[in-house]
Amino acid sequence: MGYHVTILRTIDGQLHPLSREEIHAAVAGMDGKLAAEHREGGELRLYRPLQGRASEIMILQDGELWAKNPGKTFLALMLELAGKLEARVRGDELETYRTPDLTYAHPDDLPLIEAARVESRQQVRRVQRQGWIVRLAALGTVLLLAYLWRLYQGA
């Protein structure tokens, strides 16, 4: 599955999609560190031209640029690009990157973070309940087998 890191722009909790035009303008101002490629079907990909086919890529999807498992160097390029787009870089765990090594909780993400915490607690409770049900079922099975064994021994 991998870990996705996204360049997105939010203002007061609302997503403001990135456009192809502003992405192209931002990439043009990065001194050749990134290049844009239009794929079949209109997909826009950004890559490091000096890396060629070995380059990590960013893909524009639903107004956000995302990369899968970016290394620190590529993450630094994502941060530079995000700065030019007046956007930010966010990981799968809703952490926003200041640098490749430093993250924080962005105010626009606080409702999402709280919702994720609530969901996580609910999942833990469900798993714990299921664990108790399995244990009780196992105990019930053992008790039933013991009872049947005693009946069988007495016959």
PDB file of C-alpha atoms in Angstrom:
ATOM      1  CA  MET A   1       0.000   0.000   0.000  1.00  0.00           C
ATOM      2  CA  GLY A   2       2.699   2.516   0.930  1.00  0.00           C
ATOM      3  CA  TYR A   3       2.810   5.850   2.669  1.00  0.00           C
ATOM      4  CA  HIS A   4       1.329   8.777   0.756  1.00  0.00           C
ATOM      5  CA  VAL A   5       2.456  12.356   1.159  1.00  0.00           C
ATOM      6  CA  THR A   6       0.298  15.091  -0.348  1.00  0.00           C
ATOM      7  CA  ILE A   7       0.704  18.718  -1.341  1.00  0.00           C
ATOM      8  CA  LEU A   8      -2.601  20.402  -0.652  1.00  0.00           C
ATOM      9  CA  ARG A   9      -3.916  23.861   0.022  1.00  0.00           C
ATOM     10  CA  THR A  10      -6.525  24.568   2.669  1.00  0.00           C
ATOM     11  CA  ILE A  11      -7.868  27.856   3.930  1.00  0.00           C
ATOM     12  CA  ASP A  12     -10.036  27.870   7.052  1.00  0.00           C
ATOM     13  CA  GLY A  13     -10.505  24.130   6.737  1.00  0.00           C
ATOM     14  CA  GLN A  14     -11.645  24.266   3.114  1.00  0.00           C
ATOM     15  CA  LEU A  15      -9.680  22.596   0.327  1.00  0.00           C
ATOM     16  CA  HIS A  16      -8.588  24.959  -2.455  1.00  0.00           C
ATOM     17  CA  PRO A  17      -7.513  22.731  -5.365  1.00  0.00           C
ATOM     18  CA  LEU A  18      -4.194  23.220  -7.115  1.00  0.00           C
ATOM     19  CA  SER A  19      -4.504  23.989 -10.824  1.00  0.00           C
ATOM     20  CA  ARG A  20      -2.310  22.650 -13.611  1.00  0.00           C
ATOM     21  CA  GLU A  21      -1.423  26.201 -14.614  1.00  0.00           C
ATOM     22  CA  GLU A  22      -0.133  27.232 -11.191  1.00  0.00           C
ATOM     23  CA  ILE A  23       1.745  23.939 -10.847  1.00  0.00           C
ATOM     24  CA  HIS A  24       3.466  24.531 -14.198  1.00  0.00           C
ATOM     25  CA  ALA A  25       4.356  28.094 -13.153  1.00  0.00           C
ATOM     26  CA  ALA A  26       5.768  26.889  -9.819  1.00  0.00           C
ATOM     27  CA  VAL A  27       7.792  24.096 -11.462  1.00  0.00           C
ATOM     28  CA  ALA A  28       9.191  26.617 -13.965  1.00  0.00           C
ATOM     29  CA  GLY A  29      10.566  28.599 -11.026  1.00  0.00           C
ATOM     30  CA  MET A  30      12.455  25.631  -9.549  1.00  0.00           C
ATOM     31  CA  ASP A  31      15.568  25.795 -11.765  1.00  0.00           C
ATOM     32  CA  GLY A  32      15.012  22.405 -13.389  1.00  0.00           C
ATOM     33  CA  LYS A  33      14.772  20.458 -10.117  1.00  0.00           C
ATOM     34  CA  LEU A  34      11.351  19.199 -11.215  1.00  0.00           C
ATOM     35  CA  ALA A  35       9.750  18.654 -14.601  1.00  0.00           C
ATOM     36  CA  ALA A  36       6.149  18.053 -15.644  1.00  0.00           C
ATOM     37  CA  GLU A  37       4.918  15.271 -17.877  1.00  0.00           C
ATOM     38  CA  HIS A  38       1.427  14.793 -19.259  1.00  0.00           C
ATOM     39  CA  ARG A  39       0.482  11.131 -19.496  1.00  0.00           C
ATOM     40  CA  GLU A  40      -2.157   9.424 -21.571  1.00  0.00           C
ATOM     41  CA  GLY A  41      -5.568  10.304 -20.220  1.00  0.00           C
ATOM     42  CA  GLY A  42      -4.396  13.762 -19.138  1.00  0.00           C
ATOM     43  CA  GLU A  43      -2.606  12.705 -15.945  1.00  0.00           C
ATOM     44  CA  LEU A  44      -0.015  15.254 -14.787  1.00  0.00           C
ATOM     45  CA  ARG A  45       3.160  13.847 -13.227  1.00  0.00           C
ATOM     46  CA  LEU A  46       6.086  15.711 -11.729  1.00  0.00           C
ATOM     47  CA  TYR A  47       9.515  14.108 -11.544  1.00  0.00           C
ATOM     48  CA  ARG A  48      13.208  14.892 -11.088  1.00  0.00           C
ATOM     49  CA  PRO A  49      14.571  15.119 -14.652  1.00  0.00           C
ATOM     50  CA  LEU A  50      18.153  14.318 -13.616  1.00  0.00           C
ATOM     51  CA  GLN A  51      16.919  11.015 -12.163  1.00  0.00           C
ATOM     52  CA  GLY A  52      15.099   9.982 -15.352  1.00  0.00           C
ATOM     53  CA  ARG A  53      12.976   6.846 -14.996  1.00  0.00           C
ATOM     54  CA  ALA A  54      14.436   6.215 -11.524  1.00  0.00           C
ATOM     55  CA  SER A  55      12.838   9.407 -10.220  1.00  0.00           C
ATOM     56  CA  GLU A  56      10.128   9.412  -7.620  1.00  0.00           C
ATOM     57  CA  ILE A  57       6.968  11.034  -8.956  1.00  0.00           C
ATOM     58  CA  MET A  58       4.139  13.277  -7.858  1.00  0.00           C
ATOM     59  CA  ILE A  59       0.727  12.871  -9.439  1.00  0.00           C
ATOM     60  CA  LEU A  60      -1.984  15.533  -9.632  1.00  0.00           C
ATOM     61  CA  GLN A  61      -5.295  14.070  -8.511  1.00  0.00           C
ATOM     62  CA  ASP A  62      -8.400  15.951  -7.374  1.00  0.00           C
ATOM     63  CA  GLY A  63      -6.502  19.218  -6.958  1.00  0.00           C
ATOM     64  CA  GLU A  64      -3.748  17.683  -4.826  1.00  0.00           C
ATOM     65  CA  LEU A  65      -0.265  16.420  -5.687  1.00  0.00           C
ATOM     66  CA  TRP A  66       0.705  13.151  -4.027  1.00  0.00           C
ATOM     67  CA  ALA A  67       3.748  10.918  -3.887  1.00  0.00           C
ATOM     68  CA  LYS A  68       4.147   7.392  -2.582  1.00  0.00           C
ATOM     69  CA  ASN A  69       6.947   6.723  -0.074  1.00  0.00           C
ATOM     70  CA  PRO A  70       9.022   9.822  -0.915  1.00  0.00           C
ATOM     71  CA  GLY A  71      12.604   9.934   0.323  1.00  0.00           C
ATOM     72  CA  LYS A  72      13.939  12.942   2.227  1.00  0.00           C
ATOM     73  CA  THR A  73      15.359  14.609  -0.889  1.00  0.00           C
ATOM     74  CA  PHE A  74      12.075  14.309  -2.769  1.00  0.00           C
ATOM     75  CA  LEU A  75      10.159  15.407   0.325  1.00  0.00           C
ATOM     76  CA  ALA A  76      12.367  18.525   0.451  1.00  0.00           C
ATOM     77  CA  LEU A  77      11.426  19.233  -3.191  1.00  0.00           C
ATOM     78  CA  MET A  78       7.770  18.764  -2.283  1.00  0.00           C
ATOM     79  CA  LEU A  79       8.173  21.316   0.514  1.00  0.00           C
ATOM     80  CA  GLU A  80       9.853  23.775  -1.854  1.00  0.00           C
ATOM     81  CA  LEU A  81       7.081  23.322  -4.418  1.00  0.00           C
ATOM     82  CA  ALA A  82       4.392  23.656  -1.738  1.00  0.00           C
ATOM     83  CA  GLY A  83       5.927  26.971  -0.681  1.00  0.00           C
ATOM     84  CA  LYS A  84       5.662  28.272  -4.237  1.00  0.00           C
ATOM     85  CA  LEU A  85       2.024  27.099  -4.409  1.00  0.00           C
ATOM     86  CA  GLU A  86       1.114  28.616  -1.022  1.00  0.00           C
ATOM     87  CA  ALA A  87       0.240  25.083   0.015  1.00  0.00           C
ATOM     88  CA  ARG A  88       1.558  22.553   2.522  1.00  0.00           C
ATOM     89  CA  VAL A  89       2.805  18.976   2.640  1.00  0.00           C
ATOM     90  CA  ARG A  90       0.786  16.461   4.672  1.00  0.00           C
ATOM     91  CA  GLY A  91       1.380  12.789   5.406  1.00  0.00           C
ATOM     92  CA  ASP A  92      -1.067   9.892   5.745  1.00  0.00           C
ATOM     93  CA  GLU A  93      -1.223  10.359   9.507  1.00  0.00           C
ATOM     94  CA  LEU A  94      -2.422  13.973   9.041  1.00  0.00           C
ATOM     95  CA  GLU A  95       0.946  15.415  10.054  1.00  0.00           C
ATOM     96  CA  THR A  96       2.050  18.551   8.213  1.00  0.00           C
ATOM     97  CA  TYR A  97       5.741  18.846   7.367  1.00  0.00           C
ATOM     98  CA  ARG A  98       7.811  21.935   8.198  1.00  0.00           C
ATOM     99  CA  THR A  99      10.973  20.136   7.046  1.00  0.00           C
ATOM    100  CA  PRO A 100      11.583  16.519   6.001  1.00  0.00           C
ATOM    101  CA  ASP A 101      12.255  15.768   9.688  1.00  0.00           C
ATOM    102  CA  LEU A 102       9.856  18.097  11.511  1.00  0.00           C
ATOM    103  CA  THR A 103       6.061  17.852  11.540  1.00  0.00           C
ATOM    104  CA  TYR A 104       3.160  19.488  13.352  1.00  0.00           C
ATOM    105  CA  ALA A 105      -0.639  19.334  13.487  1.00  0.00           C
ATOM    106  CA  HIS A 106      -2.036  21.987  11.138  1.00  0.00           C
ATOM    107  CA  PRO A 107      -5.074  23.832  12.548  1.00  0.00           C
ATOM    108  CA  ASP A 108      -7.155  22.941   9.467  1.00  0.00           C
ATOM    109  CA  ASP A 109      -6.581  19.253  10.217  1.00  0.00           C
ATOM    110  CA  LEU A 110      -7.547  19.297  13.902  1.00  0.00           C
ATOM    111  CA  PRO A 111     -11.162  18.159  13.240  1.00  0.00           C
ATOM    112  CA  LEU A 112      -9.841  15.314  11.054  1.00  0.00           C
ATOM    113  CA  ILE A 113      -7.278  14.348  13.694  1.00  0.00           C
ATOM    114  CA  GLU A 114      -9.945  14.264  16.403  1.00  0.00           C
ATOM    115  CA  ALA A 115     -12.257  12.206  14.164  1.00  0.00           C
ATOM    116  CA  ALA A 116      -9.385   9.762  13.541  1.00  0.00           C
ATOM    117  CA  ARG A 117      -8.780   9.476  17.298  1.00  0.00           C
ATOM    118  CA  VAL A 118     -12.469   8.763  17.931  1.00  0.00           C
ATOM    119  CA  GLU A 119     -12.514   6.150  15.164  1.00  0.00           C
ATOM    120  CA  SER A 120      -9.356   4.570  16.544  1.00  0.00           C
ATOM    121  CA  ARG A 121     -10.862   4.320  20.033  1.00  0.00           C
ATOM    122  CA  GLN A 122     -14.023   2.775  18.572  1.00  0.00           C
ATOM    123  CA  GLN A 123     -11.971   0.212  16.666  1.00  0.00           C
ATOM    124  CA  VAL A 124     -10.045  -0.690  19.824  1.00  0.00           C
ATOM    125  CA  ARG A 125     -13.337  -1.210  21.684  1.00  0.00           C
ATOM    126  CA  ARG A 126     -14.699  -3.380  18.850  1.00  0.00           C
ATOM    127  CA  VAL A 127     -11.573  -5.529  18.843  1.00  0.00           C
ATOM    128  CA  GLN A 128     -11.661  -5.852  22.631  1.00  0.00           C
ATOM    129  CA  ARG A 129     -15.343  -6.871  22.510  1.00  0.00           C
ATOM    130  CA  GLN A 130     -14.608  -9.431  19.828  1.00  0.00           C
ATOM    131  CA  GLY A 131     -11.751 -10.764  21.950  1.00  0.00           C
ATOM    132  CA  TRP A 132     -14.083 -11.244  24.904  1.00  0.00           C
ATOM    133  CA  ILE A 133     -16.665 -12.964  22.703  1.00  0.00           C
ATOM    134  CA  VAL A 134     -14.024 -15.360  21.371  1.00  0.00           C
ATOM    135  CA  ARG A 135     -12.751 -16.102  24.892  1.00  0.00           C
ATOM    136  CA  LEU A 136     -16.266 -16.700  26.213  1.00  0.00           C
ATOM    137  CA  ALA A 137     -17.097 -18.916  23.235  1.00  0.00           C
ATOM    138  CA  ALA A 138     -13.921 -20.936  23.838  1.00  0.00           C
ATOM    139  CA  LEU A 139     -14.727 -21.261  27.554  1.00  0.00           C
ATOM    140  CA  GLY A 140     -18.300 -22.277  26.727  1.00  0.00           C
ATOM    141  CA  THR A 141     -17.023 -24.902  24.296  1.00  0.00           C
ATOM    142  CA  VAL A 142     -14.627 -26.320  26.901  1.00  0.00           C
ATOM    143  CA  LEU A 143     -17.382 -26.426  29.541  1.00  0.00           C
ATOM    144  CA  LEU A 144     -19.801 -28.092  27.121  1.00  0.00           C
ATOM    145  CA  LEU A 145     -17.199 -30.689  26.145  1.00  0.00           C
ATOM    146  CA  ALA A 146     -16.430 -31.347  29.829  1.00  0.00           C
ATOM    147  CA  TYR A 147     -20.146 -31.783  30.561  1.00  0.00           C
ATOM    148  CA  LEU A 148     -20.606 -34.118  27.604  1.00  0.00           C
ATOM    149  CA  TRP A 149     -17.533 -36.100  28.672  1.00  0.00           C
ATOM    150  CA  ARG A 150     -18.972 -36.550  32.170  1.00  0.00           C
ATOM    151  CA  LEU A 151     -22.276 -37.705  30.672  1.00  0.00           C
ATOM    152  CA  TYR A 152     -20.438 -40.129  28.430  1.00  0.00           C
ATOM    153  CA  GLN A 153     -18.362 -41.456  31.353  1.00  0.00           C
ATOM    154  CA  GLY A 154     -21.501 -41.972  33.452  1.00  0.00           C
ATOM    155  CA  ALA A 155     -23.339 -43.941  30.769  1.00  0.00           C
TER     156      ALA A 155
END
